mmCIF file of C-alpha atoms in Angstrom:
data_model
loop_
_atom_site.group_PDB
_atom_site.id
_atom_site.type_symbol
_atom_site.label_atom_id
_atom_site.label_comp_id
_atom_site.label_asym_id
_atom_site.label_seq_id
_atom_site.Cartn_x
_atom_site.Cartn_y
_atom_site.Cartn_z
ATOM 1 C CA MET J 226 8.371 -1.291 3.297
ATOM 2 C CA LEU J 227 10.141 -1.588 6.646
ATOM 3 C CA LEU J 228 10.622 2.172 6.896
ATOM 4 C CA LEU J 229 6.908 2.718 6.321
ATOM 5 C CA ALA J 230 6.094 0.151 9.006
ATOM 6 C CA ALA J 231 8.547 1.810 11.421
ATOM 7 C CA LEU J 232 7.041 5.246 10.756
ATOM 8 C CA PHE J 233 3.574 3.907 11.521
ATOM 9 C CA ALA J 234 4.827 2.363 14.775
ATOM 10 C CA VAL J 235 6.475 5.610 15.899
ATOM 11 C CA VAL J 236 3.320 7.611 15.170
ATOM 12 C CA GLN J 237 1.323 5.238 17.392
ATOM 13 C CA LEU J 238 3.277 6.470 20.407
ATOM 14 C CA ALA J 239 0.842 9.394 20.364
ATOM 15 C CA GLY J 240 -1.750 7.103 21.954
ATOM 16 C CA VAL J 241 -0.347 4.369 24.166
ATOM 17 C CA THR J 242 -3.369 4.552 26.480
ATOM 18 C CA GLY J 243 -7.021 5.344 25.887
ATOM 19 C CA ARG J 244 -7.510 2.753 23.125
ATOM 20 C CA ASP J 245 -9.706 0.282 25.028
ATOM 21 C CA THR J 246 -13.051 -0.895 23.650
ATOM 22 C CA PRO J 247 -15.989 -2.673 25.310
ATOM 23 C CA ASP J 248 -14.410 -6.019 24.339
ATOM 24 C CA THR J 249 -10.917 -5.210 25.604
ATOM 25 C CA LYS J 250 -11.534 -6.192 29.217
ATOM 26 C CA ASN J 251 -12.699 -9.655 28.164
ATOM 27 C CA TYR J 252 -9.681 -10.342 25.963
ATOM 28 C CA LEU J 253 -7.218 -8.872 28.470
ATOM 29 C CA ALA J 254 -8.675 -10.920 31.325
ATOM 30 C CA TYR J 255 -8.439 -14.053 29.152
ATOM 31 C CA ALA J 256 -4.771 -13.328 28.381
ATOM 32 C CA LEU J 257 -3.913 -12.618 32.031
ATOM 33 C CA SER J 258 -5.659 -15.845 33.048
ATOM 34 C CA LEU J 259 -3.627 -17.799 30.495
ATOM 35 C CA SER J 260 -0.539 -16.204 32.049
ATOM 36 C CA GLY J 261 -1.366 -17.936 35.331
ATOM 37 C CA GLY J 262 -3.149 -15.278 37.368
ATOM 38 C CA ASP J 263 -5.951 -16.188 39.808
ATOM 39 C CA LYS J 264 -9.435 -14.852 39.134
ATOM 40 C CA ARG J 265 -9.365 -11.944 41.610
ATOM 41 C CA SER J 266 -5.906 -10.700 40.625
ATOM 42 C CA VAL J 267 -6.870 -10.955 36.963
ATOM 43 C CA ALA J 268 -10.006 -8.944 37.697
ATOM 44 C CA ALA J 269 -7.997 -6.304 39.578
ATOM 45 C CA GLU J 270 -5.407 -5.881 36.820
ATOM 46 C CA THR J 271 -8.076 -5.786 34.118
ATOM 47 C CA ILE J 272 -10.115 -3.167 35.963
ATOM 48 C CA ASP J 273 -6.993 -1.097 36.635
ATOM 49 C CA TYR J 274 -6.213 -1.070 32.907
ATOM 50 C CA VAL J 275 -9.750 -0.159 31.865
ATOM 51 C CA CYS J 276 -10.037 2.624 34.419
ATOM 52 C CA ALA J 277 -6.595 4.055 33.656
ATOM 53 C CA SER J 278 -7.533 4.122 29.982
ATOM 54 C CA GLN J 279 -10.812 5.905 30.692
ATOM 55 C CA ALA J 280 -9.036 8.393 32.940
ATOM 56 C CA SER J 281 -6.470 9.097 30.225
ATOM 57 C CA THR J 282 -9.232 9.743 27.717
ATOM 58 C CA ALA J 283 -11.094 11.999 30.152
ATOM 59 C CA ARG J 284 -7.921 13.998 30.874
ATOM 60 C CA ARG J 285 -7.195 14.589 27.191
ATOM 61 C CA THR J 286 -10.818 15.451 26.469
ATOM 62 C CA GLN J 287 -10.974 17.994 29.281
ATOM 63 C CA SER J 288 -7.703 19.631 28.219
ATOM 64 C CA VAL J 289 -9.339 20.813 24.978
ATOM 65 C CA HIS J 290 -12.849 21.475 26.313
ATOM 66 C CA VAL J 291 -13.626 25.175 25.840
ATOM 67 C CA LEU J 292 -15.297 25.476 29.255
ATOM 68 C CA ARG J 293 -13.420 22.925 31.369
ATOM 69 C CA PHE J 294 -9.794 23.062 30.187
ATOM 70 C CA HIS J 295 -8.742 25.103 33.245
ATOM 71 C CA ARG J 296 -10.308 22.772 35.818
ATOM 72 C CA ALA J 297 -8.446 20.284 38.005
ATOM 73 C CA ASP J 298 -7.038 17.077 36.541
ATOM 74 C CA PRO J 299 -9.951 14.567 36.419
ATOM 75 C CA THR J 300 -7.712 11.468 36.579
ATOM 76 C CA VAL J 301 -8.334 10.576 40.237
ATOM 77 C CA PRO J 302 -12.146 11.029 40.350
ATOM 78 C CA VAL J 303 -12.635 9.282 36.983
ATOM 79 C CA THR J 304 -10.440 6.366 38.085
ATOM 80 C CA GLU J 305 -12.227 5.983 41.425
ATOM 81 C CA THR J 306 -15.684 6.157 39.862
ATOM 82 C CA CYS J 307 -14.681 3.652 37.200
ATOM 83 C CA ARG J 308 -13.296 1.184 39.746
ATOM 84 C CA GLU J 309 -16.442 1.383 41.848
ATOM 85 C CA ARG J 310 -18.591 0.743 38.788
ATOM 86 C CA GLU J 311 -16.487 -2.141 37.462
ATOM 87 C CA TRP J 312 -16.147 -3.901 40.821
ATOM 88 C CA ALA J 313 -19.887 -3.501 41.383
ATOM 89 C CA GLN J 314 -20.374 -5.654 38.287
ATOM 90 C CA VAL J 315 -17.668 -8.205 38.982
ATOM 91 C CA ALA J 316 -17.497 -8.675 42.766
ATOM 92 C CA PRO J 317 -21.047 -10.049 43.301
ATOM 93 C CA ARG J 318 -20.577 -12.598 40.522
ATOM 94 C CA LEU J 319 -17.226 -13.708 41.925
ATOM 95 C CA ALA J 320 -18.811 -14.037 45.370
ATOM 96 C CA ALA J 321 -21.654 -16.066 43.874
ATOM 97 C CA GLY J 322 -19.177 -18.554 42.440
ATOM 98 C CA GLN J 323 -19.128 -17.450 38.780
ATOM 99 C CA THR J 324 -15.430 -18.194 38.487
ATOM 100 C CA GLY J 325 -15.280 -20.680 35.631
ATOM 101 C CA GLY J 326 -13.455 -20.105 32.376
ATOM 102 C CA HIS J 327 -10.735 -17.580 31.660
ATOM 103 C CA THR J 328 -12.655 -14.292 31.493
ATOM 104 C CA VAL J 329 -13.740 -12.020 34.327
ATOM 105 C CA PRO J 330 -17.513 -12.305 34.965
ATOM 106 C CA TYR J 331 -18.749 -8.907 33.869
ATOM 107 C CA LEU J 332 -22.016 -10.374 32.616
ATOM 108 C CA THR J 333 -23.823 -13.711 32.656
ATOM 109 C CA GLU J 334 -22.032 -16.981 31.943
ATOM 110 C CA ARG J 335 -24.052 -17.289 28.745
ATOM 111 C CA TYR J 336 -22.634 -14.035 27.409
ATOM 112 C CA MET J 337 -19.087 -14.650 28.619
ATOM 113 C CA ARG J 338 -19.155 -17.987 26.797
ATOM 114 C CA ILE J 339 -18.964 -16.017 23.534
ATOM 115 C CA PHE J 340 -15.477 -14.836 24.503
ATOM 116 C CA GLU J 341 -14.419 -18.121 26.078
ATOM 117 C CA VAL J 342 -14.485 -19.774 22.636
ATOM 118 C CA ARG J 343 -12.064 -17.196 21.186
ATOM 119 C CA PRO J 344 -8.672 -18.188 22.632
ATOM 120 C CA GLY J 345 -6.579 -17.147 19.626
ATOM 121 C CA TYR J 346 -6.259 -13.420 20.280
ATOM 122 C CA PRO J 347 -5.735 -13.746 24.069
ATOM 123 C CA ALA J 348 -3.068 -16.405 23.437
ATOM 124 C CA PHE J 349 -1.337 -13.990 21.060
ATOM 125 C CA LEU J 350 -1.394 -11.326 23.786
ATOM 126 C CA VAL J 351 0.155 -13.500 26.504
ATOM 127 C CA PRO J 352 3.866 -12.867 25.796
ATOM 128 C CA PHE J 353 3.272 -9.135 25.395
ATOM 129 C CA VAL J 354 1.294 -8.555 28.607
ATOM 130 C CA THR J 355 3.569 -10.927 30.542
ATOM 131 C CA ALA J 356 6.751 -9.117 29.530
ATOM 132 C CA LEU J 357 5.513 -5.523 29.319
ATOM 133 C CA GLY J 358 2.386 -5.290 31.454
ATOM 134 C CA ALA J 359 -1.106 -4.387 30.307
ATOM 135 C CA ASP J 360 -0.509 -0.843 28.984
ATOM 136 C CA TRP J 361 2.637 -1.359 26.925
ATOM 137 C CA GLY J 362 1.869 -5.005 26.221
ATOM 138 C CA LEU J 363 -1.454 -4.295 24.522
ATOM 139 C CA TRP J 364 0.037 -1.338 22.659
ATOM 140 C CA THR J 365 2.996 -3.380 21.392
ATOM 141 C CA ALA J 366 0.739 -6.250 20.362
ATOM 142 C CA GLY J 367 -1.427 -3.768 18.448
ATOM 143 C CA VAL J 368 1.616 -2.365 16.641
ATOM 144 C CA VAL J 369 2.778 -5.855 15.654
ATOM 145 C CA ILE J 370 -0.672 -6.809 14.362
ATOM 146 C CA ALA J 371 -1.208 -3.542 12.470
ATOM 147 C CA VAL J 372 2.278 -3.559 10.950
ATOM 148 C CA ALA J 373 1.820 -7.175 9.884
ATOM 149 C CA GLY J 374 -1.431 -6.278 8.110
ATOM 150 C CA GLY J 375 0.261 -3.516 6.130
ATOM 151 C CA VAL J 376 3.201 -5.748 5.216
ATOM 152 C CA LEU J 377 0.812 -8.457 4.030
ATOM 153 C CA ALA J 378 -0.976 -5.909 1.841
ATOM 154 C CA PHE J 379 2.416 -5.025 0.318
ATOM 155 C CA LEU J 380 3.256 -8.699 -0.274
ATOM 156 C CA ILE J 381 -0.095 -9.404 -1.911
ATOM 157 C CA LEU J 382 0.318 -6.514 -4.324
ATOM 158 C CA ARG J 383 3.900 -7.500 -5.181
ATOM 159 C CA THR J 384 2.741 -11.066 -5.799
ATOM 160 C CA LEU J 385 0.205 -9.607 -8.228
ATOM 161 C CA ALA J 386 3.181 -7.932 -10.016
ATOM 162 C CA VAL J 387 2.207 -4.426 -8.905
ATOM 163 C CA PRO J 388 5.160 -1.988 -9.020
ATOM 164 C CA VAL J 389 6.843 -1.236 -5.694
ATOM 165 C CA PRO J 390 5.542 2.366 -5.417
ATOM 166 C CA LEU J 391 1.959 1.147 -5.699
ATOM 167 C CA ALA J 392 2.565 -1.773 -3.364
ATOM 168 C CA LEU J 393 3.826 0.757 -0.814
ATOM 169 C CA THR J 394 0.694 2.794 -1.505
ATOM 170 C CA GLY J 395 -1.414 -0.216 -0.545
ATOM 171 C CA GLN J 396 0.571 -0.634 2.644
ATOM 172 C CA ALA J 397 0.138 3.055 3.468
ATOM 173 C CA LEU J 398 -3.601 2.860 2.751
ATOM 174 C CA TYR J 399 -3.884 0.024 5.232
ATOM 175 C CA TYR J 400 -2.303 2.212 7.899
ATOM 176 C CA VAL J 401 -4.232 5.430 7.237
ATOM 177 C CA LEU J 402 -7.672 3.966 6.513
ATOM 178 C CA PRO J 403 -9.800 2.530 9.367
ATOM 179 C CA CYS J 404 -7.917 -0.779 9.008
ATOM 180 C CA GLY J 405 -4.888 0.676 10.795
ATOM 181 C CA SER J 406 -6.721 2.404 13.634
ATOM 182 C CA THR J 407 -8.940 -0.627 14.200
ATOM 183 C CA ALA J 408 -5.953 -2.988 14.193
ATOM 184 C CA MET J 409 -4.345 -0.865 16.913
ATOM 185 C CA ARG J 410 -7.339 -1.295 19.200
ATOM 186 C CA PRO J 411 -6.979 -4.124 21.763
ATOM 187 C CA MET J 412 -9.644 -6.369 20.261
ATOM 188 C CA ALA J 413 -9.718 -9.294 17.824
ATOM 189 C CA GLU J 414 -10.474 -7.392 14.598
ATOM 190 C CA GLY J 415 -6.840 -6.514 13.877
ATOM 191 C CA LEU J 416 -5.765 -10.144 14.013
ATOM 192 C CA LEU J 417 -8.806 -11.096 11.914
ATOM 193 C CA MET J 418 -7.706 -8.682 9.192
ATOM 194 C CA ALA J 419 -4.117 -9.912 9.249
ATOM 195 C CA LEU J 420 -5.177 -13.555 8.959
ATOM 196 C CA THR J 421 -7.665 -12.717 6.213
ATOM 197 C CA LEU J 422 -4.886 -10.940 4.291
ATOM 198 C CA ALA J 423 -2.658 -13.986 4.822
ATOM 199 C CA ALA J 424 -5.351 -16.122 3.177
ATOM 200 C CA VAL J 425 -5.596 -13.677 0.264
ATOM 201 C CA TRP J 426 -1.815 -13.817 -0.126
ATOM 202 C CA GLY J 427 -2.096 -17.598 -0.297
ATOM 203 C CA CYS J 428 -4.649 -17.240 -3.099
ATOM 204 C CA ALA J 429 -2.324 -14.868 -4.956
ATOM 205 C CA LEU J 430 0.590 -17.306 -4.595
ATOM 206 C CA VAL J 431 -1.495 -20.112 -6.072
ATOM 207 C CA LEU J 432 -2.765 -18.022 -8.983
ATOM 208 C CA ARG J 433 0.274 -15.929 -9.854
ATOM 209 C CA THR J 434 3.395 -17.917 -8.864
ATOM 210 C CA ASP J 435 4.664 -21.495 -8.945
ATOM 211 C CA ARG J 436 4.324 -21.857 -5.153
ATOM 212 C CA ARG J 437 0.990 -23.643 -5.366
ATOM 213 C CA ARG J 438 1.406 -25.920 -2.348
ATOM 214 C CA ALA J 439 2.689 -23.102 -0.182
ATOM 215 C CA GLY J 440 -0.271 -20.939 -1.178
ATOM 216 C CA LEU J 441 -2.841 -23.636 -0.424
ATOM 217 C CA ALA J 442 -1.144 -24.362 2.908
ATOM 218 C CA LEU J 443 -1.231 -20.660 3.769
ATOM 219 C CA VAL J 444 -4.957 -20.455 3.019
ATOM 220 C CA ALA J 445 -5.700 -23.573 5.075
ATOM 221 C CA GLY J 446 -3.517 -22.385 7.963
ATOM 222 C CA SER J 447 -5.156 -18.967 7.962
ATOM 223 C CA LEU J 448 -8.631 -20.514 8.152
ATOM 224 C CA ALA J 449 -7.520 -22.769 11.004
ATOM 225 C CA ALA J 450 -6.048 -19.812 12.900
ATOM 226 C CA LEU J 451 -9.187 -17.763 12.276
ATOM 227 C CA PHE J 452 -11.231 -20.519 13.908
ATOM 228 C CA THR J 453 -9.378 -19.907 17.171
ATOM 229 C CA VAL J 454 -9.740 -16.129 16.934
ATOM 230 C CA LYS J 455 -13.373 -15.914 15.843
ATOM 231 C CA HIS J 456 -14.924 -18.966 14.259
ATOM 232 C CA SER J 457 -17.645 -17.014 12.475
ATOM 233 C CA GLN J 458 -14.956 -15.261 10.398
ATOM 234 C CA ALA J 459 -13.450 -18.632 9.478
ATOM 235 C CA LEU J 460 -16.896 -19.713 8.318
ATOM 236 C CA PHE J 461 -17.550 -16.533 6.319
ATOM 237 C CA LEU J 462 -14.104 -16.496 4.710
ATOM 238 C CA GLY J 463 -14.267 -20.187 3.840
ATOM 239 C CA LEU J 464 -17.651 -19.737 2.166
ATOM 240 C CA ALA J 465 -16.491 -16.585 0.372
ATOM 241 C CA LEU J 466 -13.360 -18.269 -1.010
ATOM 242 C CA ALA J 467 -15.368 -21.311 -2.067
ATOM 243 C CA ALA J 468 -17.899 -19.149 -3.911
ATOM 244 C CA ALA J 469 -15.190 -17.021 -5.551
ATOM 245 C CA GLY J 470 -13.196 -20.063 -6.644
ATOM 246 C CA ALA J 471 -16.233 -21.765 -8.165
ATOM 247 C CA LEU J 472 -17.330 -18.607 -9.993
ATOM 248 C CA ILE J 473 -13.835 -17.926 -11.337
ATOM 249 C CA ALA J 474 -13.518 -21.531 -12.538
ATOM 250 C CA VAL J 475 -16.762 -21.150 -14.492
ATOM 251 C CA ARG J 476 -16.001 -17.733 -15.980
ATOM 252 C CA ARG J 477 -12.246 -18.178 -16.557
ATOM 253 C CA ARG J 478 -11.532 -21.690 -17.780
ATOM 254 C CA SER J 479 -7.814 -20.904 -17.927
ATOM 255 C CA ALA J 480 -7.800 -20.237 -14.171
ATOM 256 C CA ALA J 481 -9.905 -23.269 -13.203
ATOM 257 C CA ARG J 482 -6.861 -25.440 -12.447
ATOM 258 C CA ASP J 483 -5.837 -23.091 -9.631
ATOM 259 C CA ALA J 484 -9.203 -21.670 -8.612
ATOM 260 C CA LEU J 485 -10.887 -25.004 -7.921
ATOM 261 C CA PRO J 486 -8.323 -26.171 -5.317
ATOM 262 C CA LEU J 487 -8.742 -22.818 -3.557
ATOM 263 C CA ALA J 488 -12.511 -23.285 -3.636
ATOM 264 C CA ALA J 489 -12.073 -26.774 -2.197
ATOM 265 C CA VAL J 490 -9.875 -25.516 0.646
ATOM 266 C CA GLY J 491 -12.374 -22.744 1.402
ATOM 267 C CA LEU J 492 -15.308 -25.173 1.414
ATOM 268 C CA ALA J 493 -13.403 -27.627 3.595
ATOM 269 C CA GLY J 494 -12.612 -24.788 6.002
ATOM 270 C CA ALA J 495 -16.265 -23.727 6.200
ATOM 271 C CA LEU J 496 -17.528 -27.292 6.713
ATOM 272 C CA GLY J 497 -14.785 -28.006 9.233
ATOM 273 C CA THR J 498 -15.704 -24.860 11.146
ATOM 274 C CA MET J 499 -19.365 -25.854 11.372
ATOM 275 C CA VAL J 500 -18.613 -29.427 12.422
ATOM 276 C CA LEU J 501 -15.958 -28.496 14.985
ATOM 277 C CA ALA J 502 -18.113 -25.713 16.459
ATOM 278 C CA ARG J 503 -20.917 -28.227 16.987
ATOM 279 C CA LEU J 504 -18.605 -30.851 18.504
ATOM 280 C CA LEU J 505 -17.136 -28.272 20.906
ATOM 281 C CA HIS J 506 -20.620 -26.943 21.783
ATOM 282 C CA TYR J 507 -19.809 -23.392 20.741
ATOM 283 C CA PRO J 508 -22.594 -20.801 20.976
ATOM 284 C CA SER J 509 -24.926 -21.298 18.032
ATOM 285 C CA GLU J 510 -26.399 -18.779 15.623
ATOM 286 C CA THR J 511 -29.542 -18.792 17.792
ATOM 287 C CA ASP J 512 -27.462 -17.801 20.819
ATOM 288 C CA SER J 513 -25.912 -14.980 18.799
ATOM 289 C CA LEU J 514 -29.368 -13.871 17.712
ATOM 290 C CA GLN J 515 -30.711 -13.832 21.267
ATOM 291 C CA ASP J 516 -27.603 -11.940 22.427
ATOM 292 C CA LEU J 517 -28.343 -9.274 19.815
ATOM 293 C CA LEU J 518 -32.060 -8.957 20.543
ATOM 294 C CA THR J 519 -31.879 -9.111 24.344
ATOM 295 C CA GLY J 520 -29.021 -6.658 24.954
ATOM 296 C CA HIS J 521 -26.444 -9.321 25.861
ATOM 297 C CA PHE J 522 -29.039 -11.518 27.588
ATOM 298 C CA ALA J 523 -30.092 -8.703 29.929
ATOM 299 C CA ARG J 524 -33.739 -9.398 28.997
ATOM 300 C CA PRO J 525 -35.719 -12.613 28.517
ATOM 301 C CA ASP J 526 -35.157 -14.525 25.278
ATOM 302 C CA ARG J 527 -37.332 -13.490 22.359
ATOM 303 C CA PRO J 528 -39.928 -16.184 21.529
ATOM 304 C CA ARG J 529 -39.774 -15.533 17.764
ATOM 305 C CA PRO J 530 -36.270 -14.170 17.139
ATOM 306 C CA TRP J 531 -35.920 -14.797 13.409
ATOM 307 C CA PRO J 532 -38.843 -12.620 12.192
ATOM 308 C CA GLU J 533 -37.623 -9.834 14.474
ATOM 309 C CA PHE J 534 -34.088 -10.267 13.166
ATOM 310 C CA TRP J 535 -35.121 -9.957 9.528
ATOM 311 C CA GLN J 536 -37.178 -6.859 10.299
ATOM 312 C CA LEU J 537 -34.200 -5.323 12.093
ATOM 313 C CA GLU J 538 -31.930 -6.351 9.208
ATOM 314 C CA GLY J 539 -34.047 -4.460 6.702
ATOM 315 C CA ASN J 540 -34.288 -1.396 8.920
ATOM 316 C CA PHE J 541 -30.543 -1.446 9.537
ATOM 317 C CA TRP J 542 -29.478 -1.419 5.893
ATOM 318 C CA VAL J 543 -31.964 1.302 4.970
ATOM 319 C CA GLU J 544 -30.539 3.517 7.722
ATOM 320 C CA TRP J 545 -26.956 2.481 6.943
ATOM 321 C CA LEU J 546 -27.340 3.409 3.272
ATOM 322 C CA ARG J 547 -28.963 6.717 4.212
ATOM 323 C CA ARG J 548 -25.979 7.603 6.400
ATOM 324 C CA GLN J 549 -23.491 6.494 3.755
ATOM 325 C CA ALA J 550 -25.254 8.611 1.138
ATOM 326 C CA VAL J 551 -24.649 11.695 3.270
ATOM 327 C CA GLN J 552 -20.914 10.908 3.449
ATOM 328 C CA PRO J 553 -20.255 8.535 0.538
ATOM 329 C CA LEU J 554 -16.478 8.151 0.930
ATOM 330 C CA PHE J 555 -16.759 4.534 2.050
ATOM 331 C CA LEU J 556 -19.068 3.530 -0.797
ATOM 332 C CA ALA J 557 -16.903 5.362 -3.340
ATOM 333 C CA ALA J 558 -13.781 3.663 -1.994
ATOM 334 C CA LEU J 559 -15.472 0.274 -2.178
ATOM 335 C CA ALA J 560 -16.611 0.865 -5.758
ATOM 336 C CA ALA J 561 -13.166 2.027 -6.885
ATOM 337 C CA GLY J 562 -11.464 -0.845 -5.080
ATOM 338 C CA ALA J 563 -13.799 -3.426 -6.597
ATOM 339 C CA TRP J 564 -13.252 -1.959 -10.075
ATOM 340 C CA GLY J 565 -9.500 -2.126 -9.674
ATOM 341 C CA ALA J 566 -9.494 -5.639 -8.209
ATOM 342 C CA LEU J 567 -11.777 -7.139 -10.833
ATOM 343 C CA ARG J 568 -10.381 -5.243 -13.855
ATOM 344 C CA ARG J 569 -6.679 -5.397 -13.068
ATOM 345 C CA GLY J 570 -6.327 -8.234 -10.564
ATOM 346 C CA ARG J 571 -7.642 -10.897 -12.925
ATOM 347 C CA ALA J 572 -8.590 -14.125 -11.130
ATOM 348 C CA ALA J 573 -6.877 -13.049 -7.911
ATOM 349 C CA GLY J 574 -9.061 -9.951 -7.838
ATOM 350 C CA GLY J 575 -12.099 -12.144 -7.325
ATOM 351 C CA PHE J 576 -10.607 -13.531 -4.136
ATOM 352 C CA VAL J 577 -9.789 -10.000 -2.953
ATOM 353 C CA VAL J 578 -13.439 -9.040 -3.396
ATOM 354 C CA ALA J 579 -14.554 -12.228 -1.651
ATOM 355 C CA ALA J 580 -12.340 -11.590 1.365
ATOM 356 C CA ALA J 581 -13.545 -7.989 1.675
ATOM 357 C CA ALA J 582 -17.153 -9.176 1.409
ATOM 358 C CA THR J 583 -16.775 -10.995 4.730
ATOM 359 C CA GLY J 584 -16.910 -7.585 6.393
ATOM 360 C CA VAL J 585 -20.380 -7.061 4.952
ATOM 361 C CA LEU J 586 -21.407 -10.573 6.064
ATOM 362 C CA THR J 587 -20.170 -9.881 9.592
ATOM 363 C CA GLN J 588 -22.093 -6.619 9.739
ATOM 364 C CA ALA J 589 -25.213 -8.311 8.364
ATOM 365 C CA ALA J 590 -24.993 -10.902 11.129
ATOM 366 C CA HIS J 591 -25.016 -8.076 13.712
ATOM 367 C CA PRO J 592 -27.394 -5.358 12.422
ATOM 368 C CA ASP J 593 -26.791 -3.032 15.354
ATOM 369 C CA ILE J 594 -26.301 0.578 14.246
ATOM 370 C CA ALA J 595 -24.883 1.481 17.679
ATOM 371 C CA ILE J 596 -21.998 -1.030 17.719
ATOM 372 C CA TRP J 597 -18.765 0.807 18.454
ATOM 373 C CA GLY J 598 -16.738 2.283 15.626
ATOM 374 C CA ASP J 599 -18.088 0.396 12.591
ATOM 375 C CA ARG J 600 -15.579 -2.289 13.528
ATOM 376 C CA LEU J 601 -17.696 -5.159 12.241
ATOM 377 C CA ILE J 602 -17.552 -4.007 8.626
ATOM 378 C CA VAL J 603 -13.885 -2.955 8.780
ATOM 379 C CA LEU J 604 -12.799 -5.958 6.675
ATOM 380 C CA ALA J 605 -14.539 -4.327 3.713
ATOM 381 C CA TRP J 606 -11.832 -1.626 3.766
ATOM 382 C CA LEU J 607 -9.413 -4.274 2.474
ATOM 383 C CA LEU J 608 -11.039 -3.746 -0.909
ATOM 384 C CA PRO J 609 -9.736 -0.177 -1.454
ATOM 385 C CA VAL J 610 -6.437 -1.093 0.251
ATOM 386 C CA LEU J 611 -5.729 -3.691 -2.437
ATOM 387 C CA GLY J 612 -7.995 -2.528 -5.246
ATOM 388 C CA LEU J 613 -6.963 1.125 -5.520
ATOM 389 C CA PRO J 614 -3.268 0.346 -6.242
ATOM 390 C CA LEU J 615 -4.413 -2.107 -8.909
ATOM 391 C CA LEU J 616 -6.695 0.558 -10.372
ATOM 392 C CA LEU J 617 -3.805 3.047 -10.523
ATOM 393 C CA GLU J 618 -1.333 0.593 -12.040
ATOM 394 C CA PRO J 619 -1.867 1.631 -15.712
ATOM 395 C CA VAL J 620 -1.328 5.282 -14.766
ATOM 396 C CA VAL J 621 1.919 4.562 -12.948
ATOM 397 C CA ARG J 622 3.212 2.264 -15.677
ATOM 398 C CA GLY J 623 2.537 4.969 -18.218
ATOM 399 C CA ARG J 624 4.525 7.593 -16.270
ATOM 400 C CA VAL J 625 7.226 5.582 -14.484
ATOM 401 C CA ALA J 626 9.727 3.236 -16.072
ATOM 402 C CA VAL J 627 8.971 -0.187 -14.592
ATOM 403 C CA PRO J 628 10.936 -3.368 -15.404
ATOM 404 C CA ALA J 629 8.986 -5.883 -17.441
ATOM 405 C CA GLN J 630 7.238 -8.523 -15.289
ATOM 406 C CA GLY J 631 6.253 -11.316 -17.572
ATOM 407 C CA GLN J 632 6.580 -15.064 -17.226
ATOM 408 C CA GLY J 633 10.249 -14.759 -16.354
ATOM 409 C CA ALA J 634 9.415 -12.758 -13.242
ATOM 410 C CA ARG J 635 6.469 -14.905 -12.234
ATOM 411 C CA VAL J 636 8.119 -16.816 -9.435
ATOM 412 C CA GLY J 637 10.001 -13.853 -7.988
ATOM 413 C CA ALA J 638 7.186 -11.351 -8.044
ATOM 414 C CA VAL J 639 7.181 -10.992 -4.255
ATOM 415 C CA GLY J 640 10.796 -9.917 -4.138
#
């Protein structure tokens, strides 16, 4: 397991720079602000990172362009153009007094508020960017997050008594599927996946070992941590776990004793998220809707947002399914993963499906076909990561001698 994690980390040295996303500058600025920097120095360091990343990408792209590979290095002009563009956005707002909060004012205060209520990921970044600087700090933080996600996938599968070779397969799938590349990007999705996997591991501990209290505590802690990273994911995961636990308790009476407490923790997490978000005056679902329909509040608010949203929702999924039908790998992987989780994972498989379904819920809440990299639905890839090894388990057990894992091995399944 550790060797596989180390191999993944070494491979990531191929791209230390050029990984930034549209959200990166907001999270990096937040982390630098938490480190004690003043607003202008935070803005300068954030812009330097963004522009260096764009210049690195432009240099690599030009080096393989069939018509431009022999031209001069574009690093300097790309960097200068980028800095002019970024400061043109930030400087007037700083001069106008938009200096509240921890983020750099790239857009209106109303939009930046969305990132202000997500302190978890920037707080995680603080020791990395403080000790190593922006470039290596964000890269190292990405490696830690991505490696942790793969290790958690391994631990979940071992807790479900999956043989070591298949547990390693699940870990490898996490690294090579979009989960790994997304987790390496300097944005919150990698930490969301790791915390979601931690919650699934807690469910597996409750259902398949004697560590019931530890499992419930892990689920509750994961939901609490998710609230600080992105409270909508805490809400979705809490609701998904509550629904899965209730359904499993009805369909599998033998599992009701363990499934119902998990459902209760999930429901408590969802209700706690809603109450706390209201008490802290977090942006509401209406704010999120207006952000979507107005291009990050660049246009006036829509007078009737909900009918427009539902029309867009329908159009989005029709187009999304059309594109998936052309290249059906994702849908095939989801189907195979769901089959493996539900057929071989027993009660725990239901919680695996529920956790992966939060990716679909997140995408449904943001029906924007142009959002970068399909990152919103990336949590759905957890289904093949955990479900495919479960699906292959009978094949491996039939070909490889595996020690018996009955009741006697129940407590030590993780080892």
